[in-house]
Short mmCIF file of C-alpha atoms in Angstrom, two decimals:
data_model
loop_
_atom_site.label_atom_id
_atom_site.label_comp_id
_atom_site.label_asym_id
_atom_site.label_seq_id
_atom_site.Cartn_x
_atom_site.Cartn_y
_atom_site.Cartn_z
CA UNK A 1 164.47 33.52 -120.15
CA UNK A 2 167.06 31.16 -119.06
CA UNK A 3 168.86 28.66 -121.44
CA UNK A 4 172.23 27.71 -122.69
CA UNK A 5 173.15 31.51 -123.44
CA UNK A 6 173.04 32.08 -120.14
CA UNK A 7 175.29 29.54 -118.29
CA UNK A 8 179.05 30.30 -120.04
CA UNK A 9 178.96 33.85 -117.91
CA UNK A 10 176.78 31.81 -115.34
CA UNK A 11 179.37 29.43 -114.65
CA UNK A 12 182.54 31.57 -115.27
CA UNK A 13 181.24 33.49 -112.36
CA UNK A 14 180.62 30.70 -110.14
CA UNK A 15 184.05 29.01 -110.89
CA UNK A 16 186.30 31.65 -109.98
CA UNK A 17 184.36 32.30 -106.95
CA UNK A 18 185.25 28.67 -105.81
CA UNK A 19 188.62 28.94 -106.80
CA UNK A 20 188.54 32.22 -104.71
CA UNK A 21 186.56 30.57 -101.85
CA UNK A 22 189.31 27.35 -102.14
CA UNK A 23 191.82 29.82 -102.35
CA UNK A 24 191.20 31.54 -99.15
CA UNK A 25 190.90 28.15 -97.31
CA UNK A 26 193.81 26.72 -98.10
CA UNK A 27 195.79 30.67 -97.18
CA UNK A 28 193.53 29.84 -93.69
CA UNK A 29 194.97 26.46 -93.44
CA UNK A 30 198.00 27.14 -93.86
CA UNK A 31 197.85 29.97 -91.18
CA UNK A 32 196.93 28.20 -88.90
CA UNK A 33 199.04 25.51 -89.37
CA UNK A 34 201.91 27.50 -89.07
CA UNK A 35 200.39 29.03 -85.99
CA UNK A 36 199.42 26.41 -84.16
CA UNK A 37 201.95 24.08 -84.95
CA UNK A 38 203.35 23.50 -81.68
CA UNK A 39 200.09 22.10 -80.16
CA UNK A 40 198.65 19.86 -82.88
CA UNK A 41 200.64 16.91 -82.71
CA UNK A 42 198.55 15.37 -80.23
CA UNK A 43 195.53 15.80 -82.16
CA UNK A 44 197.20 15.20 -85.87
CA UNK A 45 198.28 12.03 -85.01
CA UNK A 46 194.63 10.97 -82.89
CA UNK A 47 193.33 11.62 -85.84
CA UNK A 48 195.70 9.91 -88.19
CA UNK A 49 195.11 6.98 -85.87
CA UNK A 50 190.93 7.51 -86.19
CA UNK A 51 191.41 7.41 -90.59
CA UNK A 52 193.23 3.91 -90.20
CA UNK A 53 191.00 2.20 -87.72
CA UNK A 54 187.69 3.23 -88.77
CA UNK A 55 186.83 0.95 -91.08
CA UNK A 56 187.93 -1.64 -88.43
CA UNK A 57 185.13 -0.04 -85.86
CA UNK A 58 182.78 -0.18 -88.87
CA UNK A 59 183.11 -3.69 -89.17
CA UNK A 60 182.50 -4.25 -85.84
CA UNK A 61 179.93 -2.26 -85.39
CA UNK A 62 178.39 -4.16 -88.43
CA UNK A 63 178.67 -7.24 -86.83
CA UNK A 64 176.20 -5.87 -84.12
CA UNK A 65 179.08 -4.26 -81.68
CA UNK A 66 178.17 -1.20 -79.99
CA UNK A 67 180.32 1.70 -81.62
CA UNK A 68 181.43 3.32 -78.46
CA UNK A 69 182.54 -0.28 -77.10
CA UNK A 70 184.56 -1.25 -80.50
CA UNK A 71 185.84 2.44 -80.43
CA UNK A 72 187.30 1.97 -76.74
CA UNK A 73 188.50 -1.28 -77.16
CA UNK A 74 190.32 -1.25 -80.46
CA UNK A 75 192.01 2.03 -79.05
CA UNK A 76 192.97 0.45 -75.82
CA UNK A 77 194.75 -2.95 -77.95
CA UNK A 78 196.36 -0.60 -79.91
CA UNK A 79 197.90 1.73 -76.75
CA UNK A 80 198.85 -1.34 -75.37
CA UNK A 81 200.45 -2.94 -78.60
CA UNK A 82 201.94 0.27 -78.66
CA UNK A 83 203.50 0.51 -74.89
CA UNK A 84 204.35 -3.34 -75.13
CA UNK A 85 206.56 -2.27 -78.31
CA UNK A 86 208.25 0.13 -76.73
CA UNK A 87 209.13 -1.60 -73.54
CA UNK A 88 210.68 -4.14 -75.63
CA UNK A 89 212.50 -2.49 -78.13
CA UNK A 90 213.79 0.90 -77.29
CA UNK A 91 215.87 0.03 -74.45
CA UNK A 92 217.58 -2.75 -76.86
CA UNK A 93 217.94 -0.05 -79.71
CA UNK A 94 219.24 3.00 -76.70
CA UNK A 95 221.57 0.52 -75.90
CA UNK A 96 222.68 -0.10 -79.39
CA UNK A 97 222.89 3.46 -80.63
CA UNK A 98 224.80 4.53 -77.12
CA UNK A 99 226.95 2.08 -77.93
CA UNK A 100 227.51 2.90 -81.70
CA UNK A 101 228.00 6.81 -81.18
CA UNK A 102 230.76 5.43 -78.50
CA UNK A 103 232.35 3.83 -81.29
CA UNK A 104 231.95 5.96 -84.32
CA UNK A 105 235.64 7.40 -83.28
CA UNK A 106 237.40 3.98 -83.84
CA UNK A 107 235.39 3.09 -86.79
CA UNK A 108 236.67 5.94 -88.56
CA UNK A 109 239.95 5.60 -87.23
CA UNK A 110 239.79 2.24 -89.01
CA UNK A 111 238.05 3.49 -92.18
CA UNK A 112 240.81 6.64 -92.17
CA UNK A 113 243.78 3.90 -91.92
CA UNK A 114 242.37 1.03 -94.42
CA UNK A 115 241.66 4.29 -97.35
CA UNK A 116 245.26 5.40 -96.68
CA UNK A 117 247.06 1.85 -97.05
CA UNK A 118 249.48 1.86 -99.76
CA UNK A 119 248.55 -1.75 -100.46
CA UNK A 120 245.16 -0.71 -102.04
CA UNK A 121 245.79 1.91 -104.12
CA UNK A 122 242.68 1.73 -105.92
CA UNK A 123 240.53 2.50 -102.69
CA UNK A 124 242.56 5.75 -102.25
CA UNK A 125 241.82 7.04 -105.91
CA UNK A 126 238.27 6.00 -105.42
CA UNK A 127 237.68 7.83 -102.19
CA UNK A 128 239.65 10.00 -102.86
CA UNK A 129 243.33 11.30 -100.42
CA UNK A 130 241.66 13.81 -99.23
CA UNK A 131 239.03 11.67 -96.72
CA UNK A 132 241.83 10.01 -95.75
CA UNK A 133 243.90 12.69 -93.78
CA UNK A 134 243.06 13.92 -90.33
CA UNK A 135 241.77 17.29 -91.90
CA UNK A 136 239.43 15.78 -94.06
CA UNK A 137 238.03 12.99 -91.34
CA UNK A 138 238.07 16.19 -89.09
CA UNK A 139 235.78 18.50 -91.92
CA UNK A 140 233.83 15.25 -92.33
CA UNK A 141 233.08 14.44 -88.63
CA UNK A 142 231.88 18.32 -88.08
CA UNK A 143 230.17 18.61 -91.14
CA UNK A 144 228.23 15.44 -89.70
CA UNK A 145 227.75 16.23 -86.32
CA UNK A 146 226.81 19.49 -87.27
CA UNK A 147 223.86 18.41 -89.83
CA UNK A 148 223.00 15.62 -87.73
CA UNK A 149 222.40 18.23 -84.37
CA UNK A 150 220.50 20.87 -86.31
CA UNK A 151 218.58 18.29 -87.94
CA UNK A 152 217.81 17.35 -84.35
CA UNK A 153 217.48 20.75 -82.88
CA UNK A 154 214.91 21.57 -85.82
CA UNK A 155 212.76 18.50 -85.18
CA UNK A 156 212.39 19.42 -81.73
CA UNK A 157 211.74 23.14 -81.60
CA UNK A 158 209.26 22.18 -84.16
CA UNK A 159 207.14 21.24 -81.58
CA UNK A 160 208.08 21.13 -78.09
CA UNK A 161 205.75 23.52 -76.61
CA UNK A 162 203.18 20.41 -76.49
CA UNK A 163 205.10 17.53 -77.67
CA UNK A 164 205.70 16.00 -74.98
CA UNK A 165 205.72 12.59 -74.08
CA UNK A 166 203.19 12.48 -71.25
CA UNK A 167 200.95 14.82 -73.76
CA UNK A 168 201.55 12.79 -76.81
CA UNK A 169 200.30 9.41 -75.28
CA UNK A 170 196.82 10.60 -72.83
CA UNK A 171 195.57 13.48 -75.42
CA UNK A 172 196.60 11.37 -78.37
CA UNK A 173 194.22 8.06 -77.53
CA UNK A 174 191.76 10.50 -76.18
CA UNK A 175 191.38 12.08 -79.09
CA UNK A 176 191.30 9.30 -81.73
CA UNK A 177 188.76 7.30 -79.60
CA UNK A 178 186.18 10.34 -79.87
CA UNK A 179 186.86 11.03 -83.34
CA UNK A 180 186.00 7.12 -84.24
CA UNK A 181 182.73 7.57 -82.07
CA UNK A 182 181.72 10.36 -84.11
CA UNK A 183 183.19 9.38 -86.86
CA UNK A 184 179.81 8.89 -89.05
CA UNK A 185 177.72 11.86 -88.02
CA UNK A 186 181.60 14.32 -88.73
CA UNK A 187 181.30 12.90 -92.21
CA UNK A 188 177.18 13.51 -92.15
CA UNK A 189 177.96 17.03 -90.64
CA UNK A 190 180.96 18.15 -93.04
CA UNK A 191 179.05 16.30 -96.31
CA UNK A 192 175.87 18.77 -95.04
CA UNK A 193 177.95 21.95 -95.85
CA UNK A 194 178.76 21.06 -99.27
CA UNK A 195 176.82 22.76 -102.14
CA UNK A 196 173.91 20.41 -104.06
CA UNK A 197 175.10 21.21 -107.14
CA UNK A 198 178.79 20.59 -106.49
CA UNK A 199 178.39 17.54 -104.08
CA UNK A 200 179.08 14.71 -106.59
CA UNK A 201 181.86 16.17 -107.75
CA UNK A 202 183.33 16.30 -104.15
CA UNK A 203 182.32 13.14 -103.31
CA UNK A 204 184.58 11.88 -106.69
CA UNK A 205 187.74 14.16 -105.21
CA UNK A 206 187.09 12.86 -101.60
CA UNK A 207 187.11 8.93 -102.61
CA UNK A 208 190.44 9.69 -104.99
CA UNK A 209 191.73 11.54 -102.06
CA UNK A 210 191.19 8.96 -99.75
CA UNK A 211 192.19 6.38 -102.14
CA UNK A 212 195.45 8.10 -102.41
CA UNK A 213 196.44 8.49 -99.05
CA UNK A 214 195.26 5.01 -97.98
CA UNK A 215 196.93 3.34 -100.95
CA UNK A 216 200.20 4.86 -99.99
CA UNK A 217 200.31 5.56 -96.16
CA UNK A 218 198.75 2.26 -95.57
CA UNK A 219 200.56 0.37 -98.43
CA UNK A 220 203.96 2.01 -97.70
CA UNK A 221 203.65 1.26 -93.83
CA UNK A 222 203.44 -1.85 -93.97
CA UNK A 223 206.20 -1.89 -96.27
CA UNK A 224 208.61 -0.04 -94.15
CA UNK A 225 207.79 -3.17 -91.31
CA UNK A 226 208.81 -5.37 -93.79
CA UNK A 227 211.86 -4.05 -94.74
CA UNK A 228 212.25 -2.87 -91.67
CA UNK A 229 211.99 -6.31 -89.64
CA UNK A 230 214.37 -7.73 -93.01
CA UNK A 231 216.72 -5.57 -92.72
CA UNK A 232 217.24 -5.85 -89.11
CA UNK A 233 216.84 -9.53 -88.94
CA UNK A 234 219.46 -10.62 -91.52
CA UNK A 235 222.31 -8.29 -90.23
CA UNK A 236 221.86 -9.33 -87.10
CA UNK A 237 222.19 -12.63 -88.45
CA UNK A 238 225.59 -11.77 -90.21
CA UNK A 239 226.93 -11.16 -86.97
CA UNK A 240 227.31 -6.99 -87.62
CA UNK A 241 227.45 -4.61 -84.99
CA UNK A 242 224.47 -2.54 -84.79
CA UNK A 243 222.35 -4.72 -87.15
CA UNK A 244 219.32 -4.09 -85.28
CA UNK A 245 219.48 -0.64 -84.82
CA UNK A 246 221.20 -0.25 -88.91
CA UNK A 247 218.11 -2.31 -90.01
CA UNK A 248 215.17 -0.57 -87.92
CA UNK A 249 216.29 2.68 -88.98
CA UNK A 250 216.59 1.72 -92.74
CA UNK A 251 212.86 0.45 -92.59
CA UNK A 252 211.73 3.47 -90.84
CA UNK A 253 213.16 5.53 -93.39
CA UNK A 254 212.18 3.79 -95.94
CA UNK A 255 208.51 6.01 -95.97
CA UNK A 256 211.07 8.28 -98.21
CA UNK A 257 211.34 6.64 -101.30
CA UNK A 258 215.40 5.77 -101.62
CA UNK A 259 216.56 7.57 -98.61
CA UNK A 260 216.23 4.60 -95.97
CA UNK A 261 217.71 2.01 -98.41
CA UNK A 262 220.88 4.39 -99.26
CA UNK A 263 221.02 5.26 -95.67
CA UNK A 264 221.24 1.52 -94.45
CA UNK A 265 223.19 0.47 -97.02
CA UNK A 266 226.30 3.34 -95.88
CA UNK A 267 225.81 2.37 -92.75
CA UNK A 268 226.08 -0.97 -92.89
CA UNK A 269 229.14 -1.12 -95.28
CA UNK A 270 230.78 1.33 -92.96
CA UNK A 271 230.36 -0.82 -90.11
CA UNK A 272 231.17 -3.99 -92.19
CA UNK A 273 234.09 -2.60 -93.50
CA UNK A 274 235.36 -1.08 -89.83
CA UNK A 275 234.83 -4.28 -88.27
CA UNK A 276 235.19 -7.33 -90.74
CA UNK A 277 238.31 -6.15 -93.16
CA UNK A 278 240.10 -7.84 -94.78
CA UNK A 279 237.15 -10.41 -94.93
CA UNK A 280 235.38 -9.59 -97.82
CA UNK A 281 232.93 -12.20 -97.43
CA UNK A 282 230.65 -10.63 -94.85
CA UNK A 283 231.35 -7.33 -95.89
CA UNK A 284 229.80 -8.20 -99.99
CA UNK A 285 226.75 -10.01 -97.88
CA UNK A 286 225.90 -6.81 -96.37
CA UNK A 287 225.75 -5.54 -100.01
CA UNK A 288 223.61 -8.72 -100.74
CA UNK A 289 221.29 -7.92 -98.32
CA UNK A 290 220.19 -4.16 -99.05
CA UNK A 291 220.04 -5.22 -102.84
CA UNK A 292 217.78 -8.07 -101.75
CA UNK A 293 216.10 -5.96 -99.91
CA UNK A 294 215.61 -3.16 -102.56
CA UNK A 295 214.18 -6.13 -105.42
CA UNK A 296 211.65 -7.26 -102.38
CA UNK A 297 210.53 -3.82 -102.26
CA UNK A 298 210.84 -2.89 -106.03
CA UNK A 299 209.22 -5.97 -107.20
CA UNK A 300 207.31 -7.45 -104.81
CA UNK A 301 206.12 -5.13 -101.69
CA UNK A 302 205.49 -1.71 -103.50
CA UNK A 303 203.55 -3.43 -106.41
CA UNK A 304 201.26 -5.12 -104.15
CA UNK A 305 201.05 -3.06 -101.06
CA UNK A 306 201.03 0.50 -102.76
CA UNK A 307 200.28 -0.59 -106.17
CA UNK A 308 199.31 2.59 -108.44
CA UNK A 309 196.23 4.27 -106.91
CA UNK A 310 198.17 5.97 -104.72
CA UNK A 311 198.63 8.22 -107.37
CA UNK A 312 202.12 9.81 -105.90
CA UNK A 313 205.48 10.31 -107.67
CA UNK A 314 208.43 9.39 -105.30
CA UNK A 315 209.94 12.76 -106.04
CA UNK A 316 206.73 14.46 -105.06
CA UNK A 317 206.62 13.15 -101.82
CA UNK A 318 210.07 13.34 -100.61
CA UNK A 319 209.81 17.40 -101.93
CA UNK A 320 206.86 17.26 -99.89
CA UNK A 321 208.22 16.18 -97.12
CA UNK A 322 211.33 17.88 -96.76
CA UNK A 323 209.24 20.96 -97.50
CA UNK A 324 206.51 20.31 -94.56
CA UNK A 325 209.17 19.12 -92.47
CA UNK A 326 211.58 22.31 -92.78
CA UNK A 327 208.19 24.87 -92.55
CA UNK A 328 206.08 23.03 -89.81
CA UNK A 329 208.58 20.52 -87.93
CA UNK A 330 207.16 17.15 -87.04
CA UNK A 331 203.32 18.22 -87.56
CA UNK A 332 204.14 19.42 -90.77
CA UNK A 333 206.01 15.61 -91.95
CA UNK A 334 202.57 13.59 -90.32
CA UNK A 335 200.46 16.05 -92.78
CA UNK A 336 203.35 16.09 -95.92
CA UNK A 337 202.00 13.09 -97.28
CA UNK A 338 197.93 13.84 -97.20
CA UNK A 339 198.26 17.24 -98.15
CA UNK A 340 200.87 16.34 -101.11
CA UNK A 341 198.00 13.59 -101.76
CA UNK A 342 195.30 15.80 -101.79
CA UNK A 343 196.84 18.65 -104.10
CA UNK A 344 198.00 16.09 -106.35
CA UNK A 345 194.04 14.60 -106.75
CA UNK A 346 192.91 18.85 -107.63
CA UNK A 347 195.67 19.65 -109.90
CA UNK A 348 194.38 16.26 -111.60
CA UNK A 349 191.05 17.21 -111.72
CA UNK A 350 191.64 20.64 -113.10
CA UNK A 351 193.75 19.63 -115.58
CA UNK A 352 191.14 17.72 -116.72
CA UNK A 353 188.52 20.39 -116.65
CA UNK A 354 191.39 22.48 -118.38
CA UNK A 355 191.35 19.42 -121.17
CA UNK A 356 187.99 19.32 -121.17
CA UNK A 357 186.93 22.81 -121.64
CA UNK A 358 186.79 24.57 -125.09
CA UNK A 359 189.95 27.18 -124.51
CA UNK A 360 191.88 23.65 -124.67
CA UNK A 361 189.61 22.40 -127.56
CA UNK A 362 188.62 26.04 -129.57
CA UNK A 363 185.31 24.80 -129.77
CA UNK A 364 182.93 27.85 -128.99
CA UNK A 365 180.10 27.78 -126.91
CA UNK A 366 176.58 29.13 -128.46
#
């Protein structure tokens, strides 16, 4: 006879073999990510592309559009958004950070002989007298230059059997215009697999999932263009050299919570102070800016945009990224942020099965 005595060993049994069955799929995923990590950055980002934009094909095809036609077209405006972007910006930005690497030697120069005047003593013990010397610019310049090329290095032997630019832009739309098509009946498919018993409880992980990463990928996109079009806009205003370039890359960077503020903002005084002392007027509006910038974001963007059903802890992503990032190269910082997302939603839900269940309690089961 079955009953309540039977279903403690019952369901002991069938939990660890999930675990064990999750277990093995996530060693499997990780495999292969490692393995294949130089050819998936086409197909990573297609389908990165196919998350965001199908609910905008859905509401097209609701609206009595045929799904391969919305599918096509939305793909083909966003290619060409894309392109038109491009075309317009990079050159302006290549010529802007050709010319700023030109003049990083007379910046310092300039930085080196304003920290060593006598006449401001108080800049010297807050530096420091070592910076200012040739042997300490020298250390500092290497140090730099070294970071800054195996940073680079890293990024691109992280995937450049594939990653190239002719591959990233025809297999890329390719694939995120088939994925929306069949976006409905992969969902139908995958949802078929899951176990009866278990399926509402995947369906629960799968919306928090998916709330999570939308909330913040979504959220903390469109904050980055914010900042990012800020940022650029009002140095370029101030007259500083670089703004543009100083700005865009603060607002890109800004998808690590902290970094791309702190980055803009050492940039920016550097430059400031290299090309505007002993006017300290445009040099404390540069400050202005970036704190500005950081109570939009603070205050304003992050509450509304990301808001708290993302669910992730600013520490927890930027470990996660730096973590993908330094195992998988660029594949592994476009998957950082769901898979961070996604572990964060199961060690949620276990530890509140673990709350829930009576070795947490002592209750005993009959």
């Amino acid at each position: 006879m079955t009953g309540p005595e039977a279903s403690p060993p019952n369901g002991g049994v069938t939990l660890q073999r999930q675990m064990t069955f999750w277990l093995v799929a996530l060693a499997i995923f990780v495999l292969l990510l490692w393995l294949l990590a130089d050819i998936l950055l086409p197909f990573i980002a297609g389908l990165a592309i196919a998350y965001f934009l199908a609910p905008l094909v859905d509401r097209f095809e609701r609206m009595g559009v045929n799904r391969m036609i919305a599918a096509l077209g939305i793909i083909t405006l966003v290619v060409l958004l894309i392109v038109l972007v491009l075309l317009l910006v990079l050159p302006l930005l290549g010529g802007q950070l050709g010319a700023l690497i030109q003049n990083i030697p007379t910046y310092v120069t300039k930085l080196r002989t304003l920290i060593s005047d006598p006449g401001i003593p108080w800049l010297n013990k807050l530096v420091g007298s070592g910076i200012g010397s040739d042997k300490g610019i020298s250390d500092l310049l290497t140090q730099g230059a070294g970071w800054i090329t195996t940073f680079l290095t890293g990024l691109w032997s992280g995937g450049r059997a594939i990653v190239s630019l002719f591959s990233l832009i025809v297999v890329t739309p390719v694939v995120a215009f088939y994925l929306l098509y069949d976006w409905h009946r992969m969902v139908t498919t995958v949802d078929s697999w899951i176990p009866v018993r278990q399926r509402d409880t995947v369906h629960q992980l799968v919306h928090e999932t998916d709330d999570a990463i939308a909330g913040f990928v979504r959220g903390q996109a469109a904050v980055c263009v914010i900042l990012g079009t800020f940022y650029a806009v009002a140095l370029t205003l101030t007259g500083l050299n670089f703004g543009l370039l100083i700005g865009m890359i603060a607002g890109l960077i800004t998808f690590i919570p902290y970094v791309g503020s702190m980055t803009g903002l050492v940039l920016s005084v550097g430059v400031a102070v290299a090309q505007f002392w002993p006017d300290y007027t445009w040099i404390i509006v540069v400050i202005v800016i970036f704190f500005v910038g950081q109570f939009i974001e603070g205050n304003i963007l992050s509450p509304k945009l990301v808001g708290e059903s993302a669910g992730l802890h600013p520490v927890w992503v930027i470990f996660a990224l730096l973590a993908f990032g330094y195992l998988f190269g660029f594949v592994g910082l476009l998957v950082a942020v769901p898979v961070s997302a996604t572990i964060g939603v199961l060690a949620r839900f276990a530890l509140r099965r673990y709350l829930a269940s009576p070795y947490y309690t002592g209750e005993t089961t009959k």
